[in-house]
PDB file of C-alpha atoms in Angstrom:
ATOM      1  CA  UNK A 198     103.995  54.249  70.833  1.00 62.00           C
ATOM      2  CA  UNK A 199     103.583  57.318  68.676  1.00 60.00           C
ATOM      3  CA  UNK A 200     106.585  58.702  69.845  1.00 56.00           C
ATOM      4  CA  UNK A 201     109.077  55.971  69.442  1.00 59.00           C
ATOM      5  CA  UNK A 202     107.430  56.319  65.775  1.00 56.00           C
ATOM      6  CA  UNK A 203     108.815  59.780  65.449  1.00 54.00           C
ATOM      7  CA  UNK A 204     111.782  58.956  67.154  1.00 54.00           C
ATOM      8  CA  UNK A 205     112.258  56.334  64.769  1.00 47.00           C
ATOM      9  CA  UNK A 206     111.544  58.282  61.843  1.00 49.00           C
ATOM     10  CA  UNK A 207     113.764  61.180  62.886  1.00 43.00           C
ATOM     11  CA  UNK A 208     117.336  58.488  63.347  1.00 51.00           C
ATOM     12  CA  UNK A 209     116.004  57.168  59.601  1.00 49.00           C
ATOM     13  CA  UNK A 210     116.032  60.474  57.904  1.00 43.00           C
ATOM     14  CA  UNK A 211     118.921  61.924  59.765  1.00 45.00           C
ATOM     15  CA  UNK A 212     120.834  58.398  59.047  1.00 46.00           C
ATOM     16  CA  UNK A 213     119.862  58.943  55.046  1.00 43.00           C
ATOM     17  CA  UNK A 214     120.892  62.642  55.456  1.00 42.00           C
ATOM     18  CA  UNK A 215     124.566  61.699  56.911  1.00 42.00           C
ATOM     19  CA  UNK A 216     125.025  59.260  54.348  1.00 43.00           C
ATOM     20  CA  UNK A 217     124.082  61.709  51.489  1.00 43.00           C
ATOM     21  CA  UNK A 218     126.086  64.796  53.360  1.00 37.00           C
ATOM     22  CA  UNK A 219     129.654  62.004  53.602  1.00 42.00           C
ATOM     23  CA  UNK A 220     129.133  60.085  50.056  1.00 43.00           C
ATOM     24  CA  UNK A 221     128.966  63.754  48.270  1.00 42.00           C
ATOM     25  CA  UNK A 222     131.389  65.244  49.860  1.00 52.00           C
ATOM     26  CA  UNK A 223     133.748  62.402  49.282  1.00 83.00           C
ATOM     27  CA  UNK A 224     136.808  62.958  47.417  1.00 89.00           C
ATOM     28  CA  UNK A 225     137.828  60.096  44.616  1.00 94.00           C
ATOM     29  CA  UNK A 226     140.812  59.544  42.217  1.00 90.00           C
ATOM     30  CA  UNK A 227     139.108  59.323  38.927  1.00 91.00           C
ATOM     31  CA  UNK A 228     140.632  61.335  37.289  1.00 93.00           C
ATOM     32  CA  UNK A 229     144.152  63.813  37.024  1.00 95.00           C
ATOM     33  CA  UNK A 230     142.377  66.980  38.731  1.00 95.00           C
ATOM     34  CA  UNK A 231     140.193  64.332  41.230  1.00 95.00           C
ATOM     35  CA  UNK A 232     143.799  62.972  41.906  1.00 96.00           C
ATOM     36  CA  UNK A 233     145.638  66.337  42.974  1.00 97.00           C
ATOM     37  CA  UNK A 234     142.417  67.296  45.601  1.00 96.00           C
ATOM     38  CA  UNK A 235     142.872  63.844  47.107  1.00 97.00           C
ATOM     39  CA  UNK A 236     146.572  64.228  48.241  1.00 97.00           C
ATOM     40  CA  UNK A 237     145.857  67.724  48.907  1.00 97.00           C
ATOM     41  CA  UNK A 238     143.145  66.400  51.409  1.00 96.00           C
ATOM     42  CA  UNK A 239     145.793  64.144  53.038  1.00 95.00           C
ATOM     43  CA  UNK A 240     146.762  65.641  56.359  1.00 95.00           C
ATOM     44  CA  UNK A 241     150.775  66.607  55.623  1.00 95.00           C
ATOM     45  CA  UNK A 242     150.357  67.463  51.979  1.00 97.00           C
ATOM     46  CA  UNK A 243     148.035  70.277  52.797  1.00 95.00           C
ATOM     47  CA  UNK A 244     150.016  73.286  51.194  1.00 93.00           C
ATOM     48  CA  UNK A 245     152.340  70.952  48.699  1.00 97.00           C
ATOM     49  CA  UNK A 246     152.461  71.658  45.119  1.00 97.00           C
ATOM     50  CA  UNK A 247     151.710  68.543  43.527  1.00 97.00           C
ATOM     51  CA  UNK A 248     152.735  67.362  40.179  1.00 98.00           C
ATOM     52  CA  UNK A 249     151.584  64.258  38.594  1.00 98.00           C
ATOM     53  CA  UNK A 250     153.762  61.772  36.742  1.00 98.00           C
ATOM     54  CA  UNK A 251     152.347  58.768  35.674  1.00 97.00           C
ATOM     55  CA  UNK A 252     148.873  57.119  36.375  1.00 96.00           C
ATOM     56  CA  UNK A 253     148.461  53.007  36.580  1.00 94.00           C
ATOM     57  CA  UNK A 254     145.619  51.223  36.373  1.00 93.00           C
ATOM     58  CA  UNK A 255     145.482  47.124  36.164  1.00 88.00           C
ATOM     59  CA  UNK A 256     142.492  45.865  37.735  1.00 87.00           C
ATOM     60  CA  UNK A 257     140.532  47.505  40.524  1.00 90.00           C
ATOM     61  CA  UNK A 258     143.786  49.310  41.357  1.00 93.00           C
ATOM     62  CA  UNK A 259     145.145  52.682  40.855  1.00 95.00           C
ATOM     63  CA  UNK A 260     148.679  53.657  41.466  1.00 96.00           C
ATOM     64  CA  UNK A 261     150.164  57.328  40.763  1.00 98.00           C
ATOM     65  CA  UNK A 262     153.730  58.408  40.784  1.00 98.00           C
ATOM     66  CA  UNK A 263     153.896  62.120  41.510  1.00 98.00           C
ATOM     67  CA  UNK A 264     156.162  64.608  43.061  1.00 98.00           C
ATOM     68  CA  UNK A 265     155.411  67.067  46.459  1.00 98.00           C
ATOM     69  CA  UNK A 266     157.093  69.610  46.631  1.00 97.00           C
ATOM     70  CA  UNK A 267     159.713  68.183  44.453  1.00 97.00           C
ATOM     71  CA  UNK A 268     159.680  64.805  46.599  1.00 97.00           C
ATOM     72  CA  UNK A 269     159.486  61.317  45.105  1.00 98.00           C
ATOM     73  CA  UNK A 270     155.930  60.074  46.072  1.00 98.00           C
ATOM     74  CA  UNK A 271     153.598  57.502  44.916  1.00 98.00           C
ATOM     75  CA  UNK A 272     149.470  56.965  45.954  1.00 97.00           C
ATOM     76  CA  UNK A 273     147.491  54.115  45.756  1.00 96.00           C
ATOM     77  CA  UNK A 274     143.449  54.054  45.015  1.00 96.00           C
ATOM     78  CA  UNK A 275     141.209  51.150  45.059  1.00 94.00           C
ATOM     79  CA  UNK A 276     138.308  51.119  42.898  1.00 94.00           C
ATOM     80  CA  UNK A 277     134.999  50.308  44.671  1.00 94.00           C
ATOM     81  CA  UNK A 278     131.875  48.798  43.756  1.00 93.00           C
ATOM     82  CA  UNK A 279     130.566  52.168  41.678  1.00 93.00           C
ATOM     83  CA  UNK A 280     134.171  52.480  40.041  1.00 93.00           C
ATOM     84  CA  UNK A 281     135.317  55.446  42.082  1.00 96.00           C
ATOM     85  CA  UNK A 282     138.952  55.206  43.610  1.00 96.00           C
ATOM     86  CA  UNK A 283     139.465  55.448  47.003  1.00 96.00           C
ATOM     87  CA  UNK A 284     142.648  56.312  48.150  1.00 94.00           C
ATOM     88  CA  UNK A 285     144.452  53.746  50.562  1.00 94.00           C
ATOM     89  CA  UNK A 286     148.171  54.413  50.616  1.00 95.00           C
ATOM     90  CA  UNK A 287     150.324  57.388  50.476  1.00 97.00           C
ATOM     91  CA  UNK A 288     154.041  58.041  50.488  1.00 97.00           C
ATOM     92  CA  UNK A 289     156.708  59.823  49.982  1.00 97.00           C
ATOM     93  CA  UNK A 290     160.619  60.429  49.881  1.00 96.00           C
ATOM     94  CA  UNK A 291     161.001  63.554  51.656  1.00 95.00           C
ATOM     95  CA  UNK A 292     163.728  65.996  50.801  1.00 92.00           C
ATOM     96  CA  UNK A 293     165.290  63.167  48.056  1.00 96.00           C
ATOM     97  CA  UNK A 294     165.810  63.038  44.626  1.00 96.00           C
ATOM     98  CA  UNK A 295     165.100  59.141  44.114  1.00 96.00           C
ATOM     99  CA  UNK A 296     161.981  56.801  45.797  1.00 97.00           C
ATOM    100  CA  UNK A 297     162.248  53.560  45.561  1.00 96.00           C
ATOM    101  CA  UNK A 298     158.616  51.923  46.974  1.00 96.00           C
ATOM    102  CA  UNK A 299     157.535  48.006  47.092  1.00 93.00           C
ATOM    103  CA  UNK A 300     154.098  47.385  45.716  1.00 91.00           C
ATOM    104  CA  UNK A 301     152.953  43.588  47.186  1.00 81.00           C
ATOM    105  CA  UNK A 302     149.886  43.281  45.686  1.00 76.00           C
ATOM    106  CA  UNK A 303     149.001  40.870  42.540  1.00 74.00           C
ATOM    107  CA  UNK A 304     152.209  41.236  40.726  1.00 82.00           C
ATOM    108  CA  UNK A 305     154.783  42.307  42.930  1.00 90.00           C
ATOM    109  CA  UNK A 306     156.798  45.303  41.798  1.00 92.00           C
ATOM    110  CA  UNK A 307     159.307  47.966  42.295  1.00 95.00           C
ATOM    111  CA  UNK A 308     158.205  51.371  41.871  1.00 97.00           C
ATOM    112  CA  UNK A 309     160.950  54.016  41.596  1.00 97.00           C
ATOM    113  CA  UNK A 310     159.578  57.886  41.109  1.00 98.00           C
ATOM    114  CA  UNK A 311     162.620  60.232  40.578  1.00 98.00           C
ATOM    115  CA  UNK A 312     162.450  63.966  40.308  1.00 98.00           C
ATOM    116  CA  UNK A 313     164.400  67.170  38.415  1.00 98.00           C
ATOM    117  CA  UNK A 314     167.492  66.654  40.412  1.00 97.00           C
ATOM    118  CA  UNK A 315     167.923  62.956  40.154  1.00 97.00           C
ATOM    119  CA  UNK A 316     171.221  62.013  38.675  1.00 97.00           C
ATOM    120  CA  UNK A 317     170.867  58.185  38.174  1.00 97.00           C
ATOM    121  CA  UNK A 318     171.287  56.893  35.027  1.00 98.00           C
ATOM    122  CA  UNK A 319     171.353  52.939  35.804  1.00 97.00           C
ATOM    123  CA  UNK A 320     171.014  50.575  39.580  1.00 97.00           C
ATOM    124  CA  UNK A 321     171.278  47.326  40.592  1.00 97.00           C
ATOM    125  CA  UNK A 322     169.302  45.394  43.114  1.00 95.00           C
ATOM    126  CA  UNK A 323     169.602  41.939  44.395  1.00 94.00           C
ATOM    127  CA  UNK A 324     166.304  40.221  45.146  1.00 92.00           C
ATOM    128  CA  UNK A 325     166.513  36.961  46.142  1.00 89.00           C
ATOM    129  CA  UNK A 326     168.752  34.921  44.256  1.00 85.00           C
ATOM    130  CA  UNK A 327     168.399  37.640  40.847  1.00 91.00           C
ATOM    131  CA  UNK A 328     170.250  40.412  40.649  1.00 95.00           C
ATOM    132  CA  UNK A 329     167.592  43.039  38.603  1.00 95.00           C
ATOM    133  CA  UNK A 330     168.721  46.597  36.772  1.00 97.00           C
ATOM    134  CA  UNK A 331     166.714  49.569  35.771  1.00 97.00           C
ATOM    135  CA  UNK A 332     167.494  52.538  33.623  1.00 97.00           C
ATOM    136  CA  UNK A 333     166.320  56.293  34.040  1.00 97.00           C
ATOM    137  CA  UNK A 334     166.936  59.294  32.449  1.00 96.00           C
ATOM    138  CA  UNK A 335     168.854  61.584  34.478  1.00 97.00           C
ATOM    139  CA  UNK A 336     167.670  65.229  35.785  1.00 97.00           C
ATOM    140  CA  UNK A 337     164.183  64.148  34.634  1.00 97.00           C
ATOM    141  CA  UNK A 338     161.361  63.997  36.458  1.00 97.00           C
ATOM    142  CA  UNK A 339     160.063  59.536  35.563  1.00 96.00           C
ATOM    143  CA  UNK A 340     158.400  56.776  36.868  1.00 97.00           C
ATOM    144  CA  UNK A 341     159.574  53.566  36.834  1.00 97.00           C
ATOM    145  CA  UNK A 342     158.161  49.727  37.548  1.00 95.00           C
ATOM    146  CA  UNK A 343     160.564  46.741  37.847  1.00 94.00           C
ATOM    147  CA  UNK A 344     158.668  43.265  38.288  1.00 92.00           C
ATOM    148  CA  UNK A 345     160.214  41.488  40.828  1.00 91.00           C
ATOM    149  CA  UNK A 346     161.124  37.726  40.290  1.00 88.00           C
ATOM    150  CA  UNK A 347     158.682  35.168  41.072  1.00 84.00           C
ATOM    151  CA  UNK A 348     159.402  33.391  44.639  1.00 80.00           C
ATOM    152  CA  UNK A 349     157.666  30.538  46.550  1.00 78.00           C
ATOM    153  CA  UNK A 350     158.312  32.275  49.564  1.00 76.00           C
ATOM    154  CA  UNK A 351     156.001  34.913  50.900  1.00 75.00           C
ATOM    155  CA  UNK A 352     158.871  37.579  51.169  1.00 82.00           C
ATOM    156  CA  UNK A 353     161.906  38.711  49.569  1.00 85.00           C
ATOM    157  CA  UNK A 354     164.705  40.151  50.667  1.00 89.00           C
ATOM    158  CA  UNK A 355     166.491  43.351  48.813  1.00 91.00           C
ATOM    159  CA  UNK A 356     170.566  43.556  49.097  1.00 93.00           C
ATOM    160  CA  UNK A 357     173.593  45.185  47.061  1.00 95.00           C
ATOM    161  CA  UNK A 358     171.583  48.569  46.183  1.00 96.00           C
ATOM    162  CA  UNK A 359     173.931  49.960  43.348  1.00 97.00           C
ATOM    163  CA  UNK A 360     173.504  53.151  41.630  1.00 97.00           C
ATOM    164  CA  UNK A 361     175.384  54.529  38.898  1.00 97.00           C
ATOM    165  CA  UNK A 362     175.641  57.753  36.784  1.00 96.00           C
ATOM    166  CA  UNK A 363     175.209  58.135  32.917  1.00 96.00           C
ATOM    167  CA  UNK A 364     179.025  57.242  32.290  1.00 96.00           C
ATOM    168  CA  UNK A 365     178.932  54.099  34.371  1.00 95.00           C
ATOM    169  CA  UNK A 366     180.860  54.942  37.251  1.00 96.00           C
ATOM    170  CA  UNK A 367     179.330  53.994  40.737  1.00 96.00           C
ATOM    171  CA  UNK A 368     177.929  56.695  42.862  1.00 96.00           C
ATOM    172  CA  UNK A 369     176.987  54.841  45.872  1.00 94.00           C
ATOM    173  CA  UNK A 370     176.152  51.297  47.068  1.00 94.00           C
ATOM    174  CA  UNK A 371     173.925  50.424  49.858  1.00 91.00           C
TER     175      UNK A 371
END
């Protein structure tokens, strides 16, 4: 009996040691500098230089438009019940000058995350049955969100990808 006592008491204080040991070593995104060591954490942006854009919050979520290495990318954080944010989603545009990423949740949007080289001025998207335009500022490093029209279906479908340069003229259609 006394030694399934001590048995049991060793698995309790080892269990509360592990949980200390993983909750403080655990890496949020509260913050711009908390941000950059999370993606830097993320097995494949190890050794990237990392530049933050633009940080939104609405709700309990977090999402961040940022470049790697240059590359369009965008990470989303949930906040949990202590108000950290914990990261859930990562992605990028590798080796482009223009991202263009679907956020579903709540309000469904389009995120677009363009970097230095980026020589879109204006595009056009059909979505469902609207046809929906967003500027940007050309050779500037911006993030943009476009709402996305309200639907009674549970998906929508993206056609006639337009993209044009700061004089108007059409660079390439998808």
């Amino acid at each position: 009996m006394r030694n399934k006592s001590i048995i049991v008491s060793v698995i309790i204080v080892f269990s509360f040691i592990s949980y200390y040991l993983y909750t403080s070593n655990k890496l949020y995104g509260n913050d711009k500098e908390s941000i950059v060591k999370v993606i830097l954490s993320i097995e494949g942006y190890e050794d990237m230089e990392i530049e933050l854009l633009e940080i939104n919050d609405t709700k309990d979520d977090r999402i961040v438009g940022f470049l790697a290495d240059n590359s369009p990318s965008y990470i989303e954080f949930n906040k949990d019940n202590k108000g950290n944010y914990v990261w859930r989603h990562i992605e990028s545009s590798k080796d482009e000058s223009f991202g263009i990423y679907i956020l579903t949740k709540e309000n469904p949007k389009m995120m677009f995350v363009t970097n230095y080289d980026n020589e879109i001025a204006r595009m056009q998207v059909d979505v469902n049955d609207s046809t929906l335009e967003q500027t940007f500022t050309p050779y500037q490093a911006t993030v943009r969100f476009l709402d996305l029209p309200k639907t009674n279906q549970n998906s929508y479908e993206y056609r006639n990808y337009k993209y044009y340069d700061t004089d108007g003229n059409l660079i390439r259609e998808e």
